[in-house]
Coordinates of C-alpha atoms in Angstrom, one line a residue:
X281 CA -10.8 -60.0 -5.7
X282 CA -10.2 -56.5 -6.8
X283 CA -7.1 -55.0 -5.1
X284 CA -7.7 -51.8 -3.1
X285 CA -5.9 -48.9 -4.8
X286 CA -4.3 -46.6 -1.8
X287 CA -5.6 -43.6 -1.1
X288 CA -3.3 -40.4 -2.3
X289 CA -2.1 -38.2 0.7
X290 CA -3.1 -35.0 0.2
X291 CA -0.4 -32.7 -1.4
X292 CA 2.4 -31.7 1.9
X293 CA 1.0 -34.5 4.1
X294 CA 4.3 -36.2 3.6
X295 CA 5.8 -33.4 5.6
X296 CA 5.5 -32.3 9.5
X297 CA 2.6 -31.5 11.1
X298 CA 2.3 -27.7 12.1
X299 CA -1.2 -26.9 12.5
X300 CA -4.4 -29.1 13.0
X301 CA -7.4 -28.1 10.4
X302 CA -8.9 -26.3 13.0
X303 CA -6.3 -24.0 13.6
X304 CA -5.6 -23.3 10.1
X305 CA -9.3 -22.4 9.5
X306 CA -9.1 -20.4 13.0
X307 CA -6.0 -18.5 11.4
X308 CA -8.3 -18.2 7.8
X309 CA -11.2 -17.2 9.3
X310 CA -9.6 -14.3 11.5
X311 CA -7.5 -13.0 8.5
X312 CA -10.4 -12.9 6.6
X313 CA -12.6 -10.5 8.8
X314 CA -9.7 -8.6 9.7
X315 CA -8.9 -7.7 6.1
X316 CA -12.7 -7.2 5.8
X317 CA -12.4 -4.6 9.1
X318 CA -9.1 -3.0 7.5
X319 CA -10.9 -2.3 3.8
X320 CA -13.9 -1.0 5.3
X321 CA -12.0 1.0 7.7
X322 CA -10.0 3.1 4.9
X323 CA -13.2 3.6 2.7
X324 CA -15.0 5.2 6.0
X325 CA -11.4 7.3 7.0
X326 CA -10.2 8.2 3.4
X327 CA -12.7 10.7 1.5
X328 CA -11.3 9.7 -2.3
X329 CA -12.4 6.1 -0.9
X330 CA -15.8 6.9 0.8
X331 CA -16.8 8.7 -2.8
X332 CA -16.0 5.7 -4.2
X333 CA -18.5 3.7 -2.7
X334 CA -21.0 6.5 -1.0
X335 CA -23.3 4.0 0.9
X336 CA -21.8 5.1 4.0
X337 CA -24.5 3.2 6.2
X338 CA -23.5 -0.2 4.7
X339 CA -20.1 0.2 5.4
X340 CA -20.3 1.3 9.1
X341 CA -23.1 -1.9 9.2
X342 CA -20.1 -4.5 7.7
X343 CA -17.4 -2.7 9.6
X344 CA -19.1 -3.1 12.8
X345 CA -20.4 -6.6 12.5
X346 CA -17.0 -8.0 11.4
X347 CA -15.2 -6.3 14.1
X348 CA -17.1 -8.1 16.4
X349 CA -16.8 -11.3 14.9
X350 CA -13.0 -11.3 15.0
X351 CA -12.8 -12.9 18.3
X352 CA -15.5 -15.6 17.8
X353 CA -12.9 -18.0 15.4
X354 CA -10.8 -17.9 18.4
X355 CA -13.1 -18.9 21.0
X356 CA -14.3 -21.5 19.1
X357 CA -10.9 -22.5 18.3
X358 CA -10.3 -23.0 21.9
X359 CA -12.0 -26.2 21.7
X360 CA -8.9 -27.9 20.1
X361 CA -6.9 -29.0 22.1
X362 CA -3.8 -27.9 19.9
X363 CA -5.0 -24.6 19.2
X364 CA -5.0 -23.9 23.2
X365 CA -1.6 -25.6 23.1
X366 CA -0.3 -22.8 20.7
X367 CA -1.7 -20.0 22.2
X368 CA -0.2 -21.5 25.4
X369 CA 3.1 -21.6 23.5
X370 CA 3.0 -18.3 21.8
X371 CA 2.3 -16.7 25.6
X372 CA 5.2 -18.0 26.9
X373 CA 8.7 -16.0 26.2
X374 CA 11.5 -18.6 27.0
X375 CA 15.6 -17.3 27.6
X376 CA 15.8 -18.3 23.9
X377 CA 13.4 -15.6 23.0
X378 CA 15.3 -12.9 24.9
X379 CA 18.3 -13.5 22.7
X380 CA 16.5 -13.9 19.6
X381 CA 14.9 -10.3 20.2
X382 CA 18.6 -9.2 21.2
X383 CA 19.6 -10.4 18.4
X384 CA 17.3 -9.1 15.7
X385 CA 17.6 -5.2 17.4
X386 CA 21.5 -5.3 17.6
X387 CA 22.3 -7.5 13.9
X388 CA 19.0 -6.5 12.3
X389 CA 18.2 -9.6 11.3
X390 CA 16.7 -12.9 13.1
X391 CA 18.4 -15.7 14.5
X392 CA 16.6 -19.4 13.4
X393 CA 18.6 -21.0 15.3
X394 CA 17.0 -19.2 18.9
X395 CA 13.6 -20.7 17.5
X396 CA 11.1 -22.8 18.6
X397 CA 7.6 -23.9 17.0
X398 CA 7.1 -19.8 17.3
X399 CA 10.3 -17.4 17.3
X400 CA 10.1 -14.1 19.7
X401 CA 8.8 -11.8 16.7
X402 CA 5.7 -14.4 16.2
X403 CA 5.1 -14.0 20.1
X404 CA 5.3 -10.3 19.7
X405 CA 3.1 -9.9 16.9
X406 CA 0.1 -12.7 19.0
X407 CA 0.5 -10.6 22.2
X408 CA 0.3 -7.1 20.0
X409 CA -2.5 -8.4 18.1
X410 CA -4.4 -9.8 20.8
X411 CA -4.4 -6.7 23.2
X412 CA -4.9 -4.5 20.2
X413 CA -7.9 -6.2 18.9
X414 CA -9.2 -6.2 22.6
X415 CA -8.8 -2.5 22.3
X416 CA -10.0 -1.6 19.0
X417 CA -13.3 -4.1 20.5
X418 CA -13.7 -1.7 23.9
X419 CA -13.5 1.3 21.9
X420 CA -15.5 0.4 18.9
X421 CA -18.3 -0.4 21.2
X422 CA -18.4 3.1 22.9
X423 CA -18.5 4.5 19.5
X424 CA -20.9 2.1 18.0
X425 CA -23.4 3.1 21.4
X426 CA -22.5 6.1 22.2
X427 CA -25.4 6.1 25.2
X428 CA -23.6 4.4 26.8
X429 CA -20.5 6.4 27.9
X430 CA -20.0 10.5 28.2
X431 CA -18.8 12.9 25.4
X432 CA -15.3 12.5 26.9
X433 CA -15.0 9.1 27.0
X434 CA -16.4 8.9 23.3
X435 CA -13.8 11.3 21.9
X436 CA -11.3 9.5 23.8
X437 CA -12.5 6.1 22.2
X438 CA -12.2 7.6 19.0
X439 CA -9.1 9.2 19.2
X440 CA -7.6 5.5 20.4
X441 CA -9.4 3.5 17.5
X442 CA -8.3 5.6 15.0
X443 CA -4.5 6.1 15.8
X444 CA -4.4 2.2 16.9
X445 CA -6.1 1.2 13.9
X446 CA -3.2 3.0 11.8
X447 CA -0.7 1.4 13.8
X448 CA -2.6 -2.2 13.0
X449 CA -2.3 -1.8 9.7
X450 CA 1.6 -0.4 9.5
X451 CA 2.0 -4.1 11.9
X452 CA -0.4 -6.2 9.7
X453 CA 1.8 -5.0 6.6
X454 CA 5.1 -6.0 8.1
X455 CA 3.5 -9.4 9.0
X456 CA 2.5 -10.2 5.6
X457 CA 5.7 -8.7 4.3
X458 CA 7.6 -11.6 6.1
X459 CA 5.2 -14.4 5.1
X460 CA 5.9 -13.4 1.4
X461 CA 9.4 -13.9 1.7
X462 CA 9.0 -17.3 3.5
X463 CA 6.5 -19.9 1.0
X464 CA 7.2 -22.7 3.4
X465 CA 5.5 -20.9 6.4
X466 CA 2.7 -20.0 3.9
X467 CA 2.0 -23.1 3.1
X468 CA 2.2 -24.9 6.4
X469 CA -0.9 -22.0 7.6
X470 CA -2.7 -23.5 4.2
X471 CA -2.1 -27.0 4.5
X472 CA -1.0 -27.4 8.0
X473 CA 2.5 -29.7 6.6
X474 CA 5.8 -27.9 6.3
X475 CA 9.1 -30.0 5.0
X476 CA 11.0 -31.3 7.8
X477 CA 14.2 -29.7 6.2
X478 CA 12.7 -26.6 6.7
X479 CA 11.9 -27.1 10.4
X480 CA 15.5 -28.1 11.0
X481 CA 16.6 -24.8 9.6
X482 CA 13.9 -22.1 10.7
X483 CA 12.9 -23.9 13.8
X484 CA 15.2 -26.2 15.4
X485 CA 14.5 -25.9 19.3
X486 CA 10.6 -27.3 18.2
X487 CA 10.2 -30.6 19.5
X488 CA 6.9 -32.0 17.3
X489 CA 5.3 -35.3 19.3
X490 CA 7.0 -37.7 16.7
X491 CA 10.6 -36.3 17.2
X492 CA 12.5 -36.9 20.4
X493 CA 15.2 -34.3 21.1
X494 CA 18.5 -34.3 20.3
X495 CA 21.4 -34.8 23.1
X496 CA 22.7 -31.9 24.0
X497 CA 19.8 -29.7 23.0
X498 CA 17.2 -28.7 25.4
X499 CA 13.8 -29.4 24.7
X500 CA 12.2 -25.5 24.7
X501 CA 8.8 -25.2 23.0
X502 CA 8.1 -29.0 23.6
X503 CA 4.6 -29.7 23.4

């Protein structure tokens, strides 16, 4: 008989598992219309970009659809059952959190120790990110059908997308900024593995289902 050769684990699957495939191609899926949304966005706001392009109606049409479908990776995503565990996770602030944010604003710099599977600035950034988007949705609507709402509430709605917009993109920046200095966080959103090594360090109050914790360390962020 021929002997069965093994199959090869895929590259990182000898590390910890961070994120199922769903939510990796939640997280892929949502950064991919927003930077769609964000590009179209500066060639309808910047003139030097709009000349660039000139089919103003196209853009609007792309800029409008993909707003729309931000939300729709994350509803679907809801159907995991570890996805809805995260988002429980990264809604929940813990007395770890408190002095990890402490920390950052007095030292300027973040504490690893204070985190769990998400540390305070991840939570901040979901929580931003989600009410934002549910903002930027409201008012793109009233501009997008402008029937249905008065002048004032239209100039109002545009006044808040605009500036909020600006704001998204200065917080979008610093987010990526921080995932370029950390490759091990960028690869654990690609392949959903991280090194355990790197868990212990950056993450050490995360209790993953095939670690018990520690004695004399509580189990915050436990799943």
């Amino acid at each position: 008989m021929t002997a069965v050769t093994p199959r090869p684990k895929p590259a990182g699957a000898t590390g910890l598992r961070r994120f199922t495939r769903a939510e990796t191609w939640v997280h892929r899926a949502v950064t991919w219309l927003m930077g769609v949304c964000v590009a179209t966005g500066a060639f309808l706001y910047v003139p030097q970009l709009a000349e660039i392009v000139g089919r103003r109606r196209l853009l609007v049409t792309v800029h409008e659809f993909s707003g729309i479908a931000v939300p729709l990776p994350v509803l679907l995503g809801l159907a995991s059952r570890a996805f809805r565990a995260d988002t429980g996770r990264l809604g929940r602030f813990h007395p770890h959190d408190w002095r990890w944010l402490r920390a950052a604003l007095r030292h300027r710099r973040r504490e690893p120790s204070l985190a769990g599977k998400f540390n305070a600035g991840q939570k901040l950034y979901a929580a931003f990110a989600t009410g934002a988007l549910l903002v930027m949705a409201g008012t793109g609507v009233v501009m997008w059908f402008p029937r249905l709402a008065p002048l004032v509430w239209r100039t109002g709605s545009t006044f808040v997308h605009d500036w909020l917009a600006l704001l998204f993109a200065a917080v979008i920046t610093g987010h990526v900024w921080f995932a370029v200095q950390d490759p091990e966080a960028r690869r654990g959103l690609r392949t959903g593995y991280v090194p355990r090594w790197w868990a212990r360090e950056e993450h050490p109050l995360w209790r993953p289902p095939d670690e018990q914790p520690s004695a004399g360390r509580p189990p915050a962020d436990a799943p």
